[in-house]
Coordinates of C-alpha atoms in Angstrom, one line a residue:
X76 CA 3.7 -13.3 22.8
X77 CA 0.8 -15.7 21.7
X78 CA -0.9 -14.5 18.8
X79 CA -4.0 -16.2 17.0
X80 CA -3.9 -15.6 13.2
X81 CA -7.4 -15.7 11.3
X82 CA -6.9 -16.6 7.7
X83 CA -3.8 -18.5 6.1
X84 CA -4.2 -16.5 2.6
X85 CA -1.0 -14.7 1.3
X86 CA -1.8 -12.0 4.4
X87 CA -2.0 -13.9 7.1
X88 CA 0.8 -16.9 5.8
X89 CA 2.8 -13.4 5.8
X90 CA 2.3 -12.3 9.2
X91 CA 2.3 -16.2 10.4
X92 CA 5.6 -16.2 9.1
X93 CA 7.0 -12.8 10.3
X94 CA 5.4 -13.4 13.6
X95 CA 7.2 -17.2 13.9
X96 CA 10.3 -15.9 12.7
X97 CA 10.4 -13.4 15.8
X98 CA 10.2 -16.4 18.4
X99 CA 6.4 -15.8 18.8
X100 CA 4.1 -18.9 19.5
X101 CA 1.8 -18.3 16.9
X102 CA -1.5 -20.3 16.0
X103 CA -3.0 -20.3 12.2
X104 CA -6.8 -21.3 11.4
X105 CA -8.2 -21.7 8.1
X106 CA -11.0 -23.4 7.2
X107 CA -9.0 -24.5 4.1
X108 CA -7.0 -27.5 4.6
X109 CA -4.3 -27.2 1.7
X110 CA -3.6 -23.6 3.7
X111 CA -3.2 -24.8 6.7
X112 CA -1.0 -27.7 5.7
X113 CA 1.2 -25.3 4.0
X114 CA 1.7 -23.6 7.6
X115 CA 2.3 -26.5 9.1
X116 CA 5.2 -27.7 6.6
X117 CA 6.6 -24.5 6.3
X118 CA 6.8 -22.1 9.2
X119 CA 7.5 -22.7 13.1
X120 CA 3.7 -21.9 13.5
X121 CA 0.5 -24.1 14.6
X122 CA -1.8 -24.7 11.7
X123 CA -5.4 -25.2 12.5
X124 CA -8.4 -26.5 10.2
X125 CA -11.6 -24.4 11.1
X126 CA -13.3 -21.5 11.2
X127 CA -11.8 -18.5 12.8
X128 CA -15.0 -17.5 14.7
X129 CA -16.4 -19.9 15.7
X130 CA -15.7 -20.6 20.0
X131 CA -14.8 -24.1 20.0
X132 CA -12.1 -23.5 17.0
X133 CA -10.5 -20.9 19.2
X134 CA -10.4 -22.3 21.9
X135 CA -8.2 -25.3 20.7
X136 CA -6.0 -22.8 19.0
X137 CA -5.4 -21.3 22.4
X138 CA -7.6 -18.1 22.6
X139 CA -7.7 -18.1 26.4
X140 CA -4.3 -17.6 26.9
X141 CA -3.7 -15.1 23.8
X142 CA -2.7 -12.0 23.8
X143 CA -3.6 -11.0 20.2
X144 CA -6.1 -11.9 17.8
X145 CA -5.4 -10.9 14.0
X146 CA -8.4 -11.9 11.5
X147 CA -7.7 -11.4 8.0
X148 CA -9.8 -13.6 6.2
X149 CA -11.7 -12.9 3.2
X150 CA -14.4 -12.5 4.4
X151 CA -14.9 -8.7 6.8
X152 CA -18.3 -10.6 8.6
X153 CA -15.4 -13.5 9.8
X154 CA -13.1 -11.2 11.0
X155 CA -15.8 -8.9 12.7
X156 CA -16.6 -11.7 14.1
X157 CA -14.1 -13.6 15.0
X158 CA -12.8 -10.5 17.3
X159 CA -16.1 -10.3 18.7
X160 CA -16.0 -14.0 20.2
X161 CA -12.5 -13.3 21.1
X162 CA -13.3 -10.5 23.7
X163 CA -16.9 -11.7 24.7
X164 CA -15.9 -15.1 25.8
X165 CA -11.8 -15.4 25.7
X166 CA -11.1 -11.7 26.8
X167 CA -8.0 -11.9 24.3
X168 CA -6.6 -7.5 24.8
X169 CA -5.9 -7.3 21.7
X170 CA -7.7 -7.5 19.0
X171 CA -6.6 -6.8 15.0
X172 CA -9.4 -7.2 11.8
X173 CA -9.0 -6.5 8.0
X174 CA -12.0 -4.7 6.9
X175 CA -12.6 -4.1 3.2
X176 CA -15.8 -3.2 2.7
X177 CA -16.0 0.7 2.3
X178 CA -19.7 0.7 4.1
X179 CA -18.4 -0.5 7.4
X180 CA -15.8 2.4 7.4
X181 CA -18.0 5.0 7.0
X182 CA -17.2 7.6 9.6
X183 CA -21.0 7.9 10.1
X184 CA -21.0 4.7 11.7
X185 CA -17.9 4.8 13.6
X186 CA -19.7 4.1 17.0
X187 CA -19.7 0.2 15.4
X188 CA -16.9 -0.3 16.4
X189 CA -16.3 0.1 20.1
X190 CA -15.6 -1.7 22.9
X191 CA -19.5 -1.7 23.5
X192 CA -20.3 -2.9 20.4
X193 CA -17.8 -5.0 17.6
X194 CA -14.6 -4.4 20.3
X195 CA -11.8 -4.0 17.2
X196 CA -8.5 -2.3 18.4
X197 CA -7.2 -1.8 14.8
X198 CA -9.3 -1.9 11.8
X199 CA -7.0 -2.7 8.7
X200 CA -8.5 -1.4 5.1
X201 CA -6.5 -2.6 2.3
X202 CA -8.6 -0.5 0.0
X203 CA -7.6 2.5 1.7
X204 CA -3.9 2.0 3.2
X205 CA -3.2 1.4 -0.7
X206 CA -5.0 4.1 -1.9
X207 CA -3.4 6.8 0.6
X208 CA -0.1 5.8 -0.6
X209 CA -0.5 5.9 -4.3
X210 CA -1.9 9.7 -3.4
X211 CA 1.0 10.1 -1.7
X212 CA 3.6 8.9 -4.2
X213 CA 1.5 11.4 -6.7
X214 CA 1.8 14.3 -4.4
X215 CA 5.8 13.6 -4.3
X216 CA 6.3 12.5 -7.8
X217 CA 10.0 13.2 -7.0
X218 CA 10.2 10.3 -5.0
X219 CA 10.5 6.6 -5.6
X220 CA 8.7 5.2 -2.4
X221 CA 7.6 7.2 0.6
X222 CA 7.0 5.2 4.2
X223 CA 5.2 7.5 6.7
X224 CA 5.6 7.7 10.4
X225 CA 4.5 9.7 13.3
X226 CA 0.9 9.8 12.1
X227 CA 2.0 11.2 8.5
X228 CA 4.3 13.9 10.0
X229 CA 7.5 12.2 9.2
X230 CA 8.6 10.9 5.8
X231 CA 11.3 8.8 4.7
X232 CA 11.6 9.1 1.0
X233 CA 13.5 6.9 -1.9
X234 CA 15.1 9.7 -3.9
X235 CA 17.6 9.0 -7.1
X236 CA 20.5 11.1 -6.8
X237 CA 21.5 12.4 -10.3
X238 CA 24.4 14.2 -12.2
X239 CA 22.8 17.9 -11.9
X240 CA 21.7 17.1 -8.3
X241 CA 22.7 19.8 -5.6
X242 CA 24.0 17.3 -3.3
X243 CA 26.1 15.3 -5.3
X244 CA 29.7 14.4 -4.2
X245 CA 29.1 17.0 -1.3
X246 CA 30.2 15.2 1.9
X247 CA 27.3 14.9 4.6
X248 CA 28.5 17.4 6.7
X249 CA 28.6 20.5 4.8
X250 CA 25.1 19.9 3.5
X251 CA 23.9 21.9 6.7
X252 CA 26.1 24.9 6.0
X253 CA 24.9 24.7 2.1
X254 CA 21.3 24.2 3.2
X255 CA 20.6 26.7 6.5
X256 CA 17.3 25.3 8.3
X257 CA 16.7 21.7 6.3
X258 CA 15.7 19.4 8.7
X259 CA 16.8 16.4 7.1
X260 CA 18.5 13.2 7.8
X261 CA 20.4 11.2 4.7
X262 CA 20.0 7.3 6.2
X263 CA 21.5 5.0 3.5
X264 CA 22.1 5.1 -0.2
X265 CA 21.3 2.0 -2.3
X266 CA 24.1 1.7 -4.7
X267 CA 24.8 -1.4 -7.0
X268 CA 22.2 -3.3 -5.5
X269 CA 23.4 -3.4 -2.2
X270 CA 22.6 -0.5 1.1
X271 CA 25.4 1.8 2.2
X272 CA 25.3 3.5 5.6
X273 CA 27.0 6.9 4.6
X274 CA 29.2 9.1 7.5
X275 CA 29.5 12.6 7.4
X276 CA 32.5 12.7 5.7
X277 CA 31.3 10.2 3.1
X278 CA 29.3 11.4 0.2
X279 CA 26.4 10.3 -2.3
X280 CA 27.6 9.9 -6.0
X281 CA 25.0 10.1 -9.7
X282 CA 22.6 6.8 -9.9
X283 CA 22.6 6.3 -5.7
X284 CA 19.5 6.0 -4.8
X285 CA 19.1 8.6 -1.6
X286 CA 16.8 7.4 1.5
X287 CA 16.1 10.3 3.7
X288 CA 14.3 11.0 6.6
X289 CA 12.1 14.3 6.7
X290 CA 9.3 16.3 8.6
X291 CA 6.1 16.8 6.1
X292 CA 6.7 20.4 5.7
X293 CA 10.2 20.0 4.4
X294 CA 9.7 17.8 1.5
X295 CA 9.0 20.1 -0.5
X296 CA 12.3 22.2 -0.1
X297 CA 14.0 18.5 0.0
X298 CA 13.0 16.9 -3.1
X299 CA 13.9 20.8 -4.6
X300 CA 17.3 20.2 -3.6
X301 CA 17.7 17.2 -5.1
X302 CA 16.2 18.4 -8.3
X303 CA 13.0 16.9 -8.0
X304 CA 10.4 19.5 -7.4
X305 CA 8.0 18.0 -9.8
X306 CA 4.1 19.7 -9.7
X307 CA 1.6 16.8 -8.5
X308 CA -0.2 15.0 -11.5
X309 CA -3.0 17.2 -13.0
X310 CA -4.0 14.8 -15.7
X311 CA -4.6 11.1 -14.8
X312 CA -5.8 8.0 -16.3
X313 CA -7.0 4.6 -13.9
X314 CA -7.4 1.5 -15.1
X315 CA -9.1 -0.1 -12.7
X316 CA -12.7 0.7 -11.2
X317 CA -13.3 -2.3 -8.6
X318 CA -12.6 -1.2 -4.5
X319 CA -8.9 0.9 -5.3
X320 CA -9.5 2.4 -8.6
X321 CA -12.8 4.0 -6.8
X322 CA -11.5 4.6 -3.8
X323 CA -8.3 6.7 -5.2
X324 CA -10.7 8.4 -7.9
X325 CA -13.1 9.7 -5.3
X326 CA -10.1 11.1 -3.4
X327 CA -8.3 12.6 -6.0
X328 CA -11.9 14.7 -7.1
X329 CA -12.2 16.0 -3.3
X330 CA -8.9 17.0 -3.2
X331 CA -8.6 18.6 -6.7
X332 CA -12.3 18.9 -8.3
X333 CA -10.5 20.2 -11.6
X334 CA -8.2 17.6 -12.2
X335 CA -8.2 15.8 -15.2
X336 CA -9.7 11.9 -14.6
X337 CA -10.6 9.4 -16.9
X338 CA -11.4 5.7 -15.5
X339 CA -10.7 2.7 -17.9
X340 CA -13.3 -0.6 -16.9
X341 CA -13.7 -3.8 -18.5
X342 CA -16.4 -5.2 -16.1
X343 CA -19.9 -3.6 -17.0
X344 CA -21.0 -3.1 -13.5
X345 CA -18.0 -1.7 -11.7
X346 CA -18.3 0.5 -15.0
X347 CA -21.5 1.6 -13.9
X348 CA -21.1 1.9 -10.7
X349 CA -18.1 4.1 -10.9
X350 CA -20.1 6.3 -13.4
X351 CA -22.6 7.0 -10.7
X352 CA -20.5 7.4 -7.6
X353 CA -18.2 10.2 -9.6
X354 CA -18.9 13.6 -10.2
X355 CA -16.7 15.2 -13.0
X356 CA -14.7 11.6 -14.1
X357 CA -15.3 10.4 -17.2
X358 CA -15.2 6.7 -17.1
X359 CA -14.8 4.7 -20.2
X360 CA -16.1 0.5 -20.5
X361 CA -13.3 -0.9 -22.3
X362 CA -10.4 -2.8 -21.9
X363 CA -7.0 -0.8 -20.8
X364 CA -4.7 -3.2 -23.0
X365 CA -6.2 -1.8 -26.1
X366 CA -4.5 1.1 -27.6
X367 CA -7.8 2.5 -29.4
X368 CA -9.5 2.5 -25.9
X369 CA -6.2 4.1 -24.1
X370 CA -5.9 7.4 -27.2
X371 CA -9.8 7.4 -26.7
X372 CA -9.0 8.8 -23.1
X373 CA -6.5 11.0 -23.8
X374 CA -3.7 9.0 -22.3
X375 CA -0.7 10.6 -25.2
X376 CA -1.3 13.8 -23.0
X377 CA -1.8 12.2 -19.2
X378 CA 0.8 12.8 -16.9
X379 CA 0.5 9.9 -14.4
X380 CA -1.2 6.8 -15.3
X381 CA -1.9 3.8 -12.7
X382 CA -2.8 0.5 -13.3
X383 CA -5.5 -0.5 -10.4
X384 CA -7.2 -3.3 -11.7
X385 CA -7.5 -6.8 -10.1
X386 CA -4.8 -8.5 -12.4
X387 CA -1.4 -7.7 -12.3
X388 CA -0.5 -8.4 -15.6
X389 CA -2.9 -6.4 -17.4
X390 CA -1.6 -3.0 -14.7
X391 CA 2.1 -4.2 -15.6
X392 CA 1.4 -4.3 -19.4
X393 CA -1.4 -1.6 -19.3
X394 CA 1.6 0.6 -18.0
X395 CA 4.0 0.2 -20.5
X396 CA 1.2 0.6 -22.9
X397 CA 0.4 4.1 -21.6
X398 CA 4.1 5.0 -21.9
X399 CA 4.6 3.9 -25.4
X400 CA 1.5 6.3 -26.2
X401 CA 2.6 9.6 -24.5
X402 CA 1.7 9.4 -20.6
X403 CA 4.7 11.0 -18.7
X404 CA 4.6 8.1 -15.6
X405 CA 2.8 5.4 -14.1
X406 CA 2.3 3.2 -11.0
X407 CA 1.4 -0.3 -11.1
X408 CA -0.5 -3.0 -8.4
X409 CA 1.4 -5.8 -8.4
X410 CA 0.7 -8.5 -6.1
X411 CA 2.7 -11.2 -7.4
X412 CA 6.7 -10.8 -5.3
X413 CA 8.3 -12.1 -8.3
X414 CA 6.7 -9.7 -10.8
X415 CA 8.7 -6.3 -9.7
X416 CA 12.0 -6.9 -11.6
X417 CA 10.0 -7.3 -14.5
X418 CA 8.1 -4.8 -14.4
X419 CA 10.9 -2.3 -13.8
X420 CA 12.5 -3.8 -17.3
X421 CA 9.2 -3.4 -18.9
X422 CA 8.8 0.3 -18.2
X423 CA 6.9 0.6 -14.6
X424 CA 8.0 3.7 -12.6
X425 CA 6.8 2.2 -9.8
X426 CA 4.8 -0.8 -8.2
X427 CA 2.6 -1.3 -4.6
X428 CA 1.9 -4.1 -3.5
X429 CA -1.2 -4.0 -2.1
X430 CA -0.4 -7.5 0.2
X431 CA 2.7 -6.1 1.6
X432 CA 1.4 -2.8 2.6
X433 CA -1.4 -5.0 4.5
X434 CA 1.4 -6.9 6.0
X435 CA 3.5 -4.2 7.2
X436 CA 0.7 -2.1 8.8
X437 CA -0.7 -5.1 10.7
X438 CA 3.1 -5.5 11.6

């Protein structure tokens, strides 16, 4: 497959280098020469110094004979763009965009986007791909990392099997006769470090850490079994008020108007503009490293805390802050790959990173 890859940030270097890996012929433009240079000494990929929408830049990168475009630039005008020119002149039949801003989404104005009009196949929002699944690992606090498939209906959860667990040195296939009707599939353990692919006459031992496989409406009963039947956070703290703090504060007020929210902001005007766009959250201006600003919100009594701020240090550190003060868990934005194992020392229940989701849905 030939695939055309707007944007050599951390996104699309990712992709490149997926994509190459695979024994696709892949093409990279950026209008950044040090990014493309790093394409071209590091992957089995064609780097390519431009800009991605322009037509004479794609077609020396090959767009007539493409059969996918992927923009992920900075920039959502590029990438709108950049698929447009891609279907109007090259007729590439596939066409992929990372779209950030929240105004473009707007169901309202979904007609945008059709072939008619801005001709996007798959519109990628960051914002929201990471917001869903922080709202989903607070729905199933039980669990240590959820992936969806089958449009939501099927989810394969990270669960840690412990000594009072149900399951526990039961081999595979009795847990059907112990548990009439569960619909679930036990995929791996990760024991020691290392993944184990069980058989039915094998069985999961304390500190595994479970992956199963389940339809939506039998998580519930699943994570019961396991001992994990945790009620959904009531009382939550952000830091964070820029595109993911608001977009996972807005969500969490439709779905549960009574819930407990406080917003911590160090930037004045995503302060304000959080303040306006909420209708019950209070939202604090202060800096989430301080301890006076995090007992001013109530964080000794929070039960989930998450750390959504543009700087992963200060959601790593504001995290183990919020635990040393009271607040039951937290989850963390971490961007940087070599970040996670520290964070897990520090404290962090658990970390997204906001890049590799990106990755993996454009995947």
């Amino acid at each position: 497959m030939r695939v055309i890859i707007c944007g050599a940030g951390q996104v699309g270097y990712g992709i490149a280098e997926r994509l190459s890996a695979e024994g696709n012929e892949v093409t990279v433009i950026d209008n950044n020469a040090a990014l493309v240079q790093r394409v071209r000494d590091t992957l089995d990929a064609r780097g390519l110094h431009g800009h991605g929408s322009h037509p004479d830049v794609l077609a020396q990168a090959g767009a007539r004979d493409a059969d996918m475009l992927i923009a992920v630039t900075q920039v959502d005008e590029v990438n709108m763009s950049a698929c447009q020119v891609a279907h109007s002149i090259f007729e590439v039949p596939t066409r992929i965009a990372r779209i950030r801003s929240q105004s473009y989404l707007n169901p309202e104005w979904s007609d945008l986007f059709t072939r008619d009009h801005l001709p996007i196949d798959v519109i990628i929002s960051p914002e929201a791909e990471v917001g869903e699944l922080i709202l989903q690992r607070m729905a199933y606090p039980g669990a240590n990392e959820i992936i969806t498939f089958e449009d939501n209906h099927v989810l394969v959860l990270e669960i840690e099997v412990t000594e009072d667990c149900a399951v526990v040195e039961t081999p595979l296939r009795h847990l059907t006769d112990l548990f009439p009707g569960l619909q679930a599939t036990v995929m791996a353990v990760r024991r020691k470090g290392a993944m184990h692919i069980l058989h039915s006459h094998e069985q999961m031992i304390a500190g595994d850490q479970a992956i199963v496989a389940a339809p939506r409406d039998q998580v519930a009963r699943l994570l019961s079994i396991f001992g994990k039947d945790e009620a959904p956070p009531s009382r939550i703290i952000i830091a964070g008020a820029g595109n993911v703090g608001r977009y996972v504060a807005q969500r969490i007020e439709t779905r549960d108007p009574g819930a407990f929210l406080r917003i911590i902001e160090s930037n004045r005007d995503n302060a304000q503009l959080a303040a306006e766009m909420m209708r019950h959250a209070i939202v604090v201006f202060g800096d989430a490293l301080q301890a006076d600003i995090m007992r001013e919100v109530d964080v000794r009594d929070a039960q989930m805390f998450l750390g959504l701020t543009n700087d992963d240090r200060t959601n790593i550190l504001s995290s183990v802050l919020a635990s040393e003060l009271g607040c039951r868990a937290n989850i963390a934005l971490v961007n940087q790959g070599s970040y996670p194992q520290l964070a897990r020392r520090l404290g962090v229940d658990s970390f997204i990173n906001p890049r590799a989701i990106t990755v993996s849905r454009i995947l």
